[in-house]
């Protein structure tokens, strides 16, 4: 039986490269990246919809076309004529990637302003996926509208999955960030945090501390990522530790965690155990880091 998956967040224009001042234009965003791998790994009959807001400009149109071409639903992308997509540029410095963002006029910051459009977007969803970045870019009242729509979707039978994806620069203070992310997580069935991001904010000494904190909120399934170290998948009755397979080479780590999330959720939606899902997630992330960019050819991960 086919299902409908809804991923909510911001799709940005990505300018990467920079050698000789030449850049490659692409599209990326944490929840879009996860939706990409959900689409790649789920049956074709299942729907994967992306929910955001875009402008009425050429580049917003190009993003819509890109999603449609890759069989990601755009029916619930709102149009905000006075806004545009956010943009970021990547440059190399001291052997590492650095990001510069332009998102003040991002249409996605208004994705939760229309309550009825938001309700329609999550109606009849089997899984709703969002992230800490989704929440961070919204005004406080808009966050409330989004979480209200998510509660209604859950009450109507949807599973709710959430990557806390901490980005301190997007929040007014660490206290607000911790409070909002904790409140959001308490509404969810599956939470997919990253231990090294969580530890400074919440004081988690170990991956088990991170898992326990979310289990105590009532989350059914916590998937704690930890970079190249083993992931911990914890429920009230089971704990699985899964190390990633050795990677042949790391070309670009962009989107590794997002691809892990997409593959994990795709496996769970198809009835796989948490062990099988973790294996699939590590495998997919291992492929992604061996290629440039967050979005690799779907054929590579199937």
Coordinates of C-alpha atoms in Angstrom, one line a residue:
X1 CA 0.0 0.0 0.0
X2 CA 1.5 3.4 -1.0
X3 CA 2.2 6.0 1.5
X4 CA 2.7 9.8 1.5
X5 CA 5.8 11.4 3.1
X6 CA 6.0 15.1 3.7
X7 CA 9.3 16.9 4.4
X8 CA 9.1 20.5 5.6
X9 CA 11.9 23.1 5.4
X10 CA 14.0 25.4 3.3
X11 CA 15.5 24.7 -0.2
X12 CA 18.4 27.1 -0.9
X13 CA 20.5 27.9 -4.0
X14 CA 24.0 26.5 -3.5
X15 CA 27.0 28.0 -5.2
X16 CA 30.0 25.7 -4.9
X17 CA 33.4 25.5 -6.4
X18 CA 35.1 28.9 -6.6
X19 CA 38.2 27.9 -8.4
X20 CA 39.1 30.8 -10.8
X21 CA 35.9 32.4 -9.6
X22 CA 33.8 29.8 -11.3
X23 CA 30.9 28.4 -9.3
X24 CA 28.5 25.5 -9.8
X25 CA 24.8 26.3 -9.1
X26 CA 22.8 23.6 -7.3
X27 CA 20.1 23.2 -4.7
X28 CA 20.3 21.9 -1.2
X29 CA 18.8 22.1 2.3
X30 CA 18.8 19.6 5.1
X31 CA 15.2 18.5 4.8
X32 CA 15.3 18.6 1.0
X33 CA 18.5 16.4 1.1
X34 CA 16.6 13.8 3.3
X35 CA 13.6 13.9 1.0
X36 CA 15.9 13.2 -1.9
X37 CA 17.1 9.9 -0.4
X38 CA 13.6 9.0 0.8
X39 CA 12.5 9.4 -2.8
X40 CA 15.5 7.4 -4.1
X41 CA 14.9 4.5 -1.6
X42 CA 11.1 4.2 -1.5
X43 CA 8.8 2.5 -4.0
X44 CA 7.9 4.7 -7.0
X45 CA 4.2 4.5 -6.1
X46 CA 4.8 6.2 -2.7
X47 CA 4.6 10.0 -2.7
X48 CA 7.4 12.2 -1.3
X49 CA 6.3 15.9 -1.1
X50 CA 8.4 18.9 -0.2
X51 CA 6.7 21.7 1.7
X52 CA 8.4 25.1 1.6
X53 CA 7.8 28.6 0.2
X54 CA 9.4 30.1 -2.9
X55 CA 9.2 33.3 -4.8
X56 CA 7.9 34.1 -8.3
X57 CA 11.3 34.6 -9.8
X58 CA 13.3 32.5 -12.3
X59 CA 15.3 30.7 -9.7
X60 CA 12.2 29.7 -7.7
X61 CA 10.8 28.3 -10.9
X62 CA 14.0 26.4 -11.5
X63 CA 13.8 24.8 -8.1
X64 CA 10.2 23.7 -8.7
X65 CA 11.2 22.2 -12.0
X66 CA 14.2 20.5 -10.4
X67 CA 12.0 18.9 -7.8
X68 CA 9.3 17.9 -10.3
X69 CA 11.8 16.3 -12.6
X70 CA 13.0 14.2 -9.7
X71 CA 9.6 13.1 -8.7
X72 CA 9.4 15.1 -5.5
X73 CA 6.0 16.7 -5.1
X74 CA 5.6 20.5 -5.2
X75 CA 1.8 20.8 -4.9
X76 CA 2.2 22.4 -1.4
X77 CA 5.0 24.8 -2.1
X78 CA 3.6 28.3 -1.5
X79 CA 4.5 31.3 -3.7
X80 CA 5.5 34.5 -1.9
X81 CA 6.0 37.0 -4.8
X82 CA 8.0 39.5 -2.8
X83 CA 10.5 36.9 -1.6
X84 CA 13.2 34.8 -3.2
X85 CA 15.0 31.5 -2.3
X86 CA 17.9 31.8 0.1
X87 CA 21.4 31.4 -1.2
X88 CA 24.7 30.3 0.1
X89 CA 28.3 30.0 -1.2
X90 CA 30.9 27.4 -0.2
X91 CA 34.6 28.2 -0.1
X92 CA 37.6 26.2 1.0
X93 CA 39.8 27.6 3.8
X94 CA 42.5 25.9 5.8
X95 CA 41.5 22.5 4.4
X96 CA 37.8 22.8 5.4
X97 CA 34.6 24.0 3.8
X98 CA 33.1 27.3 5.0
X99 CA 29.6 28.7 4.2
X100 CA 28.4 32.2 3.7
X101 CA 24.6 32.7 3.7
X102 CA 22.1 35.2 2.2
X103 CA 18.7 34.3 3.5
X104 CA 17.2 37.5 4.9
X105 CA 14.6 37.6 2.0
X106 CA 14.1 33.8 1.9
X107 CA 10.5 32.9 1.1
X108 CA 10.9 29.8 3.3
X109 CA 10.9 31.9 6.4
X110 CA 7.1 32.5 5.7
X111 CA 6.3 28.8 5.0
X112 CA 4.1 28.6 8.2
X113 CA 2.3 32.0 7.9
X114 CA -0.7 30.5 6.1
X115 CA -2.4 28.2 8.6
X116 CA -4.8 26.7 6.1
X117 CA -2.1 26.0 3.6
X118 CA 0.0 24.3 6.2
X119 CA -2.9 22.1 7.4
X120 CA -3.5 21.1 3.8
X121 CA 0.1 20.2 3.3
X122 CA 0.3 17.7 6.1
X123 CA -3.3 16.3 5.6
X124 CA -3.3 12.5 4.9
X125 CA 0.5 12.3 5.5
X126 CA 1.9 8.9 6.7
X127 CA 5.2 10.5 7.8
X128 CA 6.0 14.2 8.5
X129 CA 9.7 15.1 8.7
X130 CA 11.1 18.4 9.8
X131 CA 14.3 19.8 11.5
X132 CA 15.7 22.3 13.9
X133 CA 16.6 24.5 10.9
X134 CA 12.9 24.4 9.8
X135 CA 12.0 25.8 13.2
X136 CA 15.0 28.2 13.5
X137 CA 14.1 30.2 10.3
X138 CA 10.5 30.9 11.4
X139 CA 9.2 33.7 13.6
X140 CA 8.0 32.5 17.0
X141 CA 4.3 32.6 16.2
X142 CA 5.0 30.7 12.9
X143 CA 6.8 28.0 14.9
X144 CA 3.7 27.6 16.9
X145 CA 1.6 27.2 13.8
X146 CA 3.9 24.6 12.4
X147 CA 4.0 22.6 15.6
X148 CA 0.2 22.9 15.8
X149 CA -0.1 21.4 12.3
X150 CA 2.3 18.6 13.2
X151 CA 0.3 17.8 16.3
X152 CA -2.9 17.6 14.2
X153 CA -1.1 15.3 11.6
X154 CA 0.0 13.1 14.4
X155 CA -3.5 12.9 15.9
X156 CA -4.7 11.9 12.4
X157 CA -2.2 8.9 12.3
X158 CA 1.0 10.3 10.9
X159 CA 4.4 9.3 12.3
X160 CA 6.5 12.4 13.1
X161 CA 10.3 12.4 12.6
X162 CA 12.6 15.2 13.6
X163 CA 16.3 16.0 13.2
X164 CA 17.2 18.6 15.8
X165 CA 20.0 19.9 13.5
X166 CA 21.4 22.6 15.9
X167 CA 22.5 25.8 14.2
X168 CA 23.1 28.3 17.0
X169 CA 23.6 31.3 14.6
X170 CA 20.0 31.0 13.5
X171 CA 18.6 31.3 17.1
X172 CA 18.2 34.3 19.3
X173 CA 19.9 32.5 22.2
X174 CA 20.9 29.0 23.4
X175 CA 18.1 29.0 25.9
X176 CA 15.5 29.6 23.2
X177 CA 17.1 27.0 21.0
X178 CA 17.1 24.4 23.7
X179 CA 13.5 25.1 24.8
X180 CA 12.0 25.0 21.3
X181 CA 13.9 21.9 20.2
X182 CA 12.9 20.1 23.4
X183 CA 9.3 21.0 23.0
X184 CA 9.3 19.9 19.3
X185 CA 11.0 16.6 20.1
X186 CA 8.3 15.8 22.7
X187 CA 5.8 15.7 19.8
X188 CA 7.7 13.2 17.8
X189 CA 7.9 9.4 17.3
X190 CA 11.5 9.4 15.9
X191 CA 14.2 11.9 16.8
X192 CA 17.5 11.8 14.9
X193 CA 20.0 14.1 16.8
X194 CA 23.8 14.4 16.4
X195 CA 25.6 13.9 19.6
X196 CA 28.5 16.2 19.0
X197 CA 26.1 19.0 18.2
X198 CA 23.9 18.3 21.2
X199 CA 26.6 17.9 23.9
X200 CA 27.6 21.5 24.2
X201 CA 24.0 22.7 24.6
X202 CA 22.6 20.0 26.7
X203 CA 25.7 18.7 28.6
X204 CA 25.4 15.2 27.2
X205 CA 28.6 13.3 28.1
X206 CA 27.8 10.3 26.0
X207 CA 25.6 9.2 23.1
X208 CA 23.5 7.3 25.7
X209 CA 22.9 10.5 27.6
X210 CA 21.6 12.1 24.4
X211 CA 19.3 9.1 23.7
X212 CA 18.1 8.9 27.3
X213 CA 17.1 12.6 27.3
X214 CA 14.8 12.2 24.3
X215 CA 13.4 8.8 25.6
X216 CA 12.5 10.6 28.8
X217 CA 10.4 13.1 26.7
X218 CA 8.3 10.2 25.4
X219 CA 10.1 9.8 22.1
X220 CA 9.7 6.2 20.9
X221 CA 12.8 5.8 18.8
X222 CA 16.0 7.9 19.1
X223 CA 18.7 7.6 16.5
X224 CA 21.9 9.3 17.7
X225 CA 24.5 10.0 15.0
X226 CA 28.1 10.6 16.0
X227 CA 30.0 11.4 12.8
X228 CA 32.4 8.6 11.8
X229 CA 31.8 6.8 15.1
X230 CA 29.0 4.3 15.7
X231 CA 25.4 5.4 15.8
X232 CA 23.1 4.5 18.7
X233 CA 19.5 3.5 18.1
X234 CA 17.5 3.4 21.3
X235 CA 13.9 2.5 22.2
X236 CA 12.4 1.8 25.5
X237 CA 13.3 -1.9 25.1
X238 CA 16.2 -2.1 22.7
X239 CA 19.6 -0.5 22.0
X240 CA 21.6 -1.1 18.9
X241 CA 25.1 0.3 18.3
X242 CA 26.1 0.4 14.6
X243 CA 29.5 1.4 13.3
X244 CA 29.7 2.7 9.7
X245 CA 31.6 0.6 7.2
X246 CA 35.1 1.8 6.3
X247 CA 34.7 4.6 3.7
X248 CA 37.0 4.3 0.7
X249 CA 37.6 8.0 0.7
X250 CA 35.8 11.1 1.9
X251 CA 35.4 13.5 -1.0
X252 CA 32.7 15.7 0.5
X253 CA 30.8 15.2 3.8
X254 CA 28.0 17.6 2.9
X255 CA 24.6 16.0 3.4
X256 CA 26.0 12.9 5.1
X257 CA 23.7 13.1 8.1
X258 CA 20.7 14.1 6.0
X259 CA 21.2 11.1 3.7
X260 CA 21.6 8.9 6.8
X261 CA 18.2 10.2 8.0
X262 CA 16.5 9.6 4.7
X263 CA 17.8 6.1 4.3
X264 CA 17.0 5.2 7.9
X265 CA 13.4 6.4 7.6
X266 CA 12.9 4.8 4.2
X267 CA 13.9 1.4 5.7
X268 CA 11.7 1.8 8.8
X269 CA 8.7 2.8 6.6
X270 CA 9.2 -0.4 4.7
X271 CA 9.1 -2.5 7.8
X272 CA 12.8 -3.0 8.4
X273 CA 14.2 -3.5 11.9
X274 CA 16.2 -0.7 13.6
X275 CA 19.4 -2.8 13.0
X276 CA 18.6 -3.1 9.2
X277 CA 17.6 0.5 9.0
X278 CA 20.9 1.6 10.7
X279 CA 22.9 -0.6 8.2
X280 CA 21.1 1.0 5.3
X281 CA 21.6 4.5 6.7
X282 CA 25.4 4.0 7.1
X283 CA 25.7 2.5 3.7
X284 CA 23.9 5.4 2.0
X285 CA 25.9 8.0 3.9
X286 CA 29.1 6.2 3.0
X287 CA 28.2 6.5 -0.7
X288 CA 27.2 10.2 -0.4
X289 CA 30.5 11.3 1.2
X290 CA 32.4 9.6 -1.7
X291 CA 30.9 12.2 -4.1
X292 CA 30.7 15.9 -4.4
X293 CA 27.5 17.6 -3.2
X294 CA 24.7 16.6 -0.9
X295 CA 22.5 15.1 -3.7
X296 CA 24.1 12.2 -5.5
X297 CA 22.5 10.3 -8.4
X298 CA 19.7 8.2 -6.9
X299 CA 20.9 5.1 -8.9
X300 CA 24.1 5.1 -6.7
X301 CA 22.2 4.4 -3.5
X302 CA 19.4 2.1 -4.7

